[in-house]
Amino acid sequence: MGREAQELTAARRTSPLIVLVHTVTFRQARQVVPAAIPVVAAVGVDGVGVVVALVAAVTALSLLFAALSWWRSTYLDTASSVVLTRGLLARSVRTVPNDRIRGVEVEAPALHRLFGLVRVRIDAAAGTLTGGDEEVVVDGVPRAEGDRLRTSVLTHRRAAAVPAGTDPSAPPPEEPGEEELARFDRRWLLYAPLVASYLAVPLAAVGALSRLLQELPRQLRPDLDGPDLTDVRVLVATAVVGLLLLALGAVAGAAVVNWGFRLVRRGGSLIAVRGLLTRRHTELEVDRVRGGTLAEGLGMRLVHAARVNALVTGLGAANRRGQLFPLGPRAEAVRLLGVLVDDPGPLTPHPPAARRRALVRAVRSGLLVTAAGAALTGLTGFWGVLAAGVVLTVLGVPLGLGRYAALGHTTGPRSFSVRSGLLVREQAVLQRRAVVGWQVRQTFFQRRAGLATVVACVGAGNGGYAAVDMAAGDVAAFTAAASGRWASAPPADVPGISG
């Protein structure tokens, strides 16, 4: 028994195979390479032998740094905390109490999978770690050890949450079975070209390839003639091919990130598994979920698609892992959001004054340009400035109406909801217990229009969700219904708001 206890409390090292992974990726030597580039540029590179010698030197440095980093890094999971020790010259020891752990993610990048390794990310409550880092990363353990570490951390976290006075000898409650909440359909990948984040993937790849070709020596660059863009047919064909490749790249990027996505509820945890090259296993605590957001980009709204993020307390910068429905039909997203938090009901539209304010803000730039064009009568460029102003003014009308159409709020018995946004329309549905405070803002023009912006301050997600340009007289009733009578008395110096 004593030997088993000693093994459990002994610090562990990751697999030595992680040294090879970090060597191949030059992870430890990256800080040396930028410093060496000016030296190489000043000396000059002449001959294949010099290039081979440079590559060999960088590889040797990477291997050395990776080996030293592995040798000086340990981790330890106990019944009270998780401890990570690392550092070559300056030693760093990070300790996270189990009751501050919010979730665990196990990911397996492509190179890790080749060596049978995984990376374990342990999310802690914001502010628990020195320097603002909100996660402990154990990189390079075998798959079996990763599963053991995840199970151990979550088991110790649940044990830390057991109320005082509970009989420690009592058997643990039986875990309920696994319930599937969502599964990604491959047909949903067709939505990807309408999502800006997925379109950025092929654009970034093209930019990286272009930069790589520019960095190659002149004799190694491919000598290709570009298309003749003076021919209209060639120009149209080039645009069509470019758009097609852009769409295919977006679909490929979405597939790499979301392939095999599956969301289940097991006991007190939400578990999401996804990824083609990098396989991720994310686990979040259900009791920490305070609501969710339904996000619809401009293109996604055209095809009735949406995504869902859970709002989880304490995740801080790791909140990106709260994505529980990456991309799919809006009806399916609404159903999943209803599983996370009670539906408060249909949204209440904001008053006509909010529509007028949205229109004014949308067309004022165009009106200013039009006025500038009119003032330049008789000067060179008069008609161009005037035409640009008219176009901006006309385009501002649907933009203003769209911004107003996105506004809304509502309250229910146990939850409330606010919505805003134009390019990305986001509706936040929050539990009443999520609110830790309210902020009421009124500009000079809002006061004249009898409007106010009310921000629900919460300890999850972005930290605050706003009902923009709602009627000032409805603020007190809304805040009281959304969080309780403690919020029914707004400051007396806010005009137009009565308690």
Short mmCIF file of C-alpha atoms in Angstrom, two decimals, residues 173-385:
data_model
loop_
_atom_site.label_atom_id
_atom_site.label_comp_id
_atom_site.label_asym_id
_atom_site.label_seq_id
_atom_site.Cartn_x
_atom_site.Cartn_y
_atom_site.Cartn_z
CA PRO A 173 -23.46 7.57 -6.98
CA GLU A 174 -23.91 5.59 -10.14
CA GLU A 175 -23.11 7.63 -13.22
CA PRO A 176 -26.01 7.96 -15.65
CA GLY A 177 -25.59 6.67 -19.17
CA GLU A 178 -24.30 8.61 -22.13
CA GLU A 179 -26.80 10.85 -23.93
CA GLU A 180 -25.98 12.09 -27.42
CA LEU A 181 -26.93 15.73 -27.90
CA ALA A 182 -25.57 16.48 -31.38
CA ARG A 183 -23.68 14.81 -34.21
CA PHE A 184 -22.12 16.58 -37.19
CA ASP A 185 -23.63 15.75 -40.58
CA ARG A 186 -21.12 15.84 -43.45
CA ARG A 187 -23.67 17.63 -45.61
CA TRP A 188 -23.32 20.63 -43.28
CA LEU A 189 -19.84 21.21 -44.70
CA LEU A 190 -21.58 22.91 -47.64
CA TYR A 191 -22.29 25.82 -45.27
CA ALA A 192 -18.55 26.47 -44.82
CA PRO A 193 -18.08 28.85 -47.83
CA LEU A 194 -20.59 31.19 -46.14
CA VAL A 195 -18.57 31.43 -42.91
CA ALA A 196 -15.82 34.06 -42.81
CA SER A 197 -13.58 32.07 -40.44
CA TYR A 198 -13.48 29.10 -42.81
CA LEU A 199 -12.90 31.32 -45.85
CA ALA A 200 -9.84 32.71 -44.08
CA VAL A 201 -8.19 29.25 -44.16
CA PRO A 202 -7.59 29.03 -47.94
CA LEU A 203 -6.72 32.74 -48.12
CA ALA A 204 -4.07 32.24 -45.43
CA ALA A 205 -2.76 29.17 -47.28
CA VAL A 206 -2.45 31.14 -50.54
CA GLY A 207 -0.66 33.96 -48.71
CA ALA A 208 1.78 31.55 -47.05
CA LEU A 209 2.49 29.80 -50.37
CA SER A 210 3.06 33.11 -52.13
CA ARG A 211 5.47 34.24 -49.43
CA LEU A 212 7.31 30.91 -49.58
CA LEU A 213 7.77 31.23 -53.35
CA GLN A 214 9.12 34.75 -52.91
CA GLU A 215 11.68 33.54 -50.35
CA LEU A 216 13.04 30.81 -52.67
CA PRO A 217 16.25 31.50 -54.57
CA ARG A 218 15.62 32.85 -58.08
CA GLN A 219 16.88 29.69 -59.75
CA LEU A 220 14.39 27.58 -57.76
CA ARG A 221 11.33 29.72 -58.44
CA PRO A 222 8.89 28.27 -61.01
CA ASP A 223 8.74 30.37 -64.18
CA LEU A 224 5.01 30.62 -64.80
CA ASP A 225 3.18 33.13 -66.93
CA GLY A 226 0.11 34.67 -65.31
CA PRO A 227 -3.25 34.82 -67.08
CA ASP A 228 -3.95 37.63 -69.52
CA LEU A 229 -6.45 39.65 -67.48
CA THR A 230 -7.03 42.08 -70.35
CA ASP A 231 -9.21 39.41 -71.99
CA VAL A 232 -12.69 39.52 -70.48
CA ARG A 233 -13.22 35.79 -70.96
CA VAL A 234 -9.94 34.97 -69.23
CA LEU A 235 -10.82 37.39 -66.42
CA VAL A 236 -14.24 35.77 -65.86
CA ALA A 237 -12.79 32.25 -66.01
CA THR A 238 -10.05 33.21 -63.54
CA ALA A 239 -12.62 34.69 -61.14
CA VAL A 240 -14.83 31.59 -61.37
CA VAL A 241 -11.91 29.23 -60.78
CA GLY A 242 -10.68 31.38 -57.88
CA LEU A 243 -14.11 31.40 -56.21
CA LEU A 244 -14.44 27.64 -56.71
CA LEU A 245 -11.03 26.99 -55.15
CA LEU A 246 -11.89 29.36 -52.30
CA ALA A 247 -15.12 27.46 -51.61
CA LEU A 248 -13.36 24.09 -51.77
CA GLY A 249 -10.68 25.37 -49.40
CA ALA A 250 -13.34 26.53 -46.92
CA VAL A 251 -15.03 23.13 -47.05
CA ALA A 252 -11.67 21.39 -46.53
CA GLY A 253 -10.85 23.67 -43.58
CA ALA A 254 -14.23 23.00 -41.96
CA ALA A 255 -13.75 19.25 -42.47
CA VAL A 256 -10.31 19.29 -40.84
CA VAL A 257 -11.65 21.06 -37.75
CA ASN A 258 -15.08 19.42 -37.34
CA TRP A 259 -14.73 15.93 -38.84
CA GLY A 260 -16.45 13.35 -36.67
CA PHE A 261 -17.89 15.97 -34.30
CA ARG A 262 -20.05 14.47 -31.59
CA LEU A 263 -21.48 16.05 -28.44
CA VAL A 264 -22.68 13.90 -25.55
CA ARG A 265 -23.70 14.41 -21.95
CA ARG A 266 -22.17 11.89 -19.58
CA GLY A 267 -22.95 12.33 -15.92
CA GLY A 268 -22.16 15.91 -14.98
CA SER A 269 -20.06 16.67 -18.05
CA LEU A 270 -20.50 17.78 -21.64
CA ILE A 271 -18.06 15.98 -23.92
CA ALA A 272 -17.26 17.13 -27.45
CA VAL A 273 -15.02 15.13 -29.80
CA ARG A 274 -13.89 16.53 -33.16
CA GLY A 275 -11.03 16.88 -35.63
CA LEU A 276 -9.51 15.10 -38.63
CA LEU A 277 -5.76 15.77 -38.34
CA THR A 278 -5.83 17.01 -34.74
CA ARG A 279 -8.33 14.98 -32.76
CA ARG A 280 -9.74 16.90 -29.75
CA HIS A 281 -11.63 15.55 -26.77
CA THR A 282 -13.10 18.45 -24.73
CA GLU A 283 -14.93 17.97 -21.44
CA LEU A 284 -16.81 20.75 -19.64
CA GLU A 285 -18.69 20.74 -16.36
CA VAL A 286 -22.48 21.06 -16.78
CA ASP A 287 -22.88 22.90 -13.47
CA ARG A 288 -20.63 25.68 -14.81
CA VAL A 289 -22.79 26.33 -17.88
CA ARG A 290 -24.70 29.60 -17.48
CA GLY A 291 -26.29 29.78 -20.93
CA GLY A 292 -25.36 29.85 -24.58
CA THR A 293 -25.11 32.02 -27.68
CA LEU A 294 -26.68 31.47 -31.09
CA ALA A 295 -24.42 33.07 -33.72
CA GLU A 296 -25.53 33.65 -37.31
CA GLY A 297 -23.25 35.32 -39.84
CA LEU A 298 -24.67 37.24 -42.77
CA GLY A 299 -24.08 34.38 -45.17
CA MET A 300 -25.31 31.78 -42.69
CA ARG A 301 -28.62 33.59 -42.31
CA LEU A 302 -29.23 33.22 -46.05
CA VAL A 303 -29.28 29.42 -45.71
CA HIS A 304 -30.71 29.30 -42.15
CA ALA A 305 -27.53 28.03 -40.54
CA ALA A 306 -26.08 28.85 -37.11
CA ARG A 307 -23.56 27.80 -34.46
CA VAL A 308 -23.86 27.47 -30.67
CA ASN A 309 -21.38 28.31 -27.93
CA ALA A 310 -21.85 27.42 -24.28
CA LEU A 311 -21.18 30.18 -21.76
CA VAL A 312 -19.13 28.54 -19.01
CA THR A 313 -17.97 30.32 -15.87
CA GLY A 314 -14.26 30.51 -15.16
CA LEU A 315 -12.92 29.56 -18.58
CA GLY A 316 -11.47 32.98 -19.36
CA ALA A 317 -9.25 32.83 -22.46
CA ALA A 318 -10.09 29.13 -22.85
CA ASN A 319 -13.71 30.04 -23.53
CA ARG A 320 -13.16 29.17 -27.21
CA ARG A 321 -13.55 25.53 -26.15
CA GLY A 322 -17.17 26.22 -25.27
CA GLN A 323 -18.20 25.71 -28.91
CA LEU A 324 -20.79 22.93 -28.77
CA PHE A 325 -22.30 23.17 -32.25
CA PRO A 326 -19.74 24.28 -34.83
CA LEU A 327 -21.97 24.64 -37.89
CA GLY A 328 -25.37 23.35 -38.94
CA PRO A 329 -29.05 24.07 -39.56
CA ARG A 330 -30.52 26.82 -37.41
CA ALA A 331 -33.36 24.59 -36.22
CA GLU A 332 -30.86 22.06 -34.88
CA ALA A 333 -28.84 24.84 -33.22
CA VAL A 334 -31.97 26.23 -31.52
CA ARG A 335 -32.86 22.75 -30.27
CA LEU A 336 -29.40 22.29 -28.74
CA LEU A 337 -29.50 25.75 -27.16
CA GLY A 338 -32.80 24.76 -25.54
CA VAL A 339 -31.05 21.76 -23.98
CA LEU A 340 -28.42 24.02 -22.40
CA VAL A 341 -30.81 26.64 -20.99
CA ASP A 342 -34.58 27.15 -20.78
CA ASP A 343 -36.13 29.00 -23.70
CA PRO A 344 -37.35 32.39 -22.40
CA GLY A 345 -39.75 32.84 -25.32
CA PRO A 346 -39.95 35.09 -28.41
CA LEU A 347 -37.97 38.31 -28.48
CA THR A 348 -39.61 41.69 -27.91
CA PRO A 349 -38.75 44.18 -30.70
CA HIS A 350 -37.27 47.53 -29.75
CA PRO A 351 -39.21 50.79 -30.19
CA PRO A 352 -39.39 52.80 -33.47
CA ALA A 353 -36.92 55.30 -32.02
CA ALA A 354 -34.29 52.53 -32.17
CA ARG A 355 -35.02 52.05 -35.88
CA ARG A 356 -34.62 55.76 -36.56
CA ARG A 357 -31.36 55.81 -34.63
CA ALA A 358 -30.04 52.77 -36.57
CA LEU A 359 -30.95 54.41 -39.90
CA VAL A 360 -29.33 57.71 -38.98
CA ARG A 361 -26.11 56.01 -37.90
CA ALA A 362 -26.05 53.92 -41.11
CA VAL A 363 -26.59 56.76 -43.61
CA ARG A 364 -24.74 59.63 -41.94
CA SER A 365 -21.39 58.75 -43.55
CA GLY A 366 -23.00 58.74 -46.98
CA LEU A 367 -24.74 62.03 -46.29
CA LEU A 368 -21.45 63.62 -45.23
CA VAL A 369 -19.74 62.45 -48.43
CA THR A 370 -22.70 63.68 -50.50
CA ALA A 371 -22.52 67.07 -48.80
CA ALA A 372 -18.78 67.23 -49.46
CA GLY A 373 -19.40 66.42 -53.13
CA ALA A 374 -22.04 69.14 -53.37
CA ALA A 375 -19.63 71.62 -51.83
CA LEU A 376 -17.06 70.82 -54.54
CA THR A 377 -19.35 71.94 -57.38
CA GLY A 378 -17.28 72.84 -60.42
CA LEU A 379 -14.06 71.30 -59.12
CA THR A 380 -12.26 68.23 -60.48
CA GLY A 381 -13.70 65.04 -59.00
CA PHE A 382 -17.03 66.66 -58.10
CA TRP A 383 -19.18 64.02 -59.79
CA GLY A 384 -17.14 61.13 -58.39
CA VAL A 385 -17.44 62.29 -54.79
#
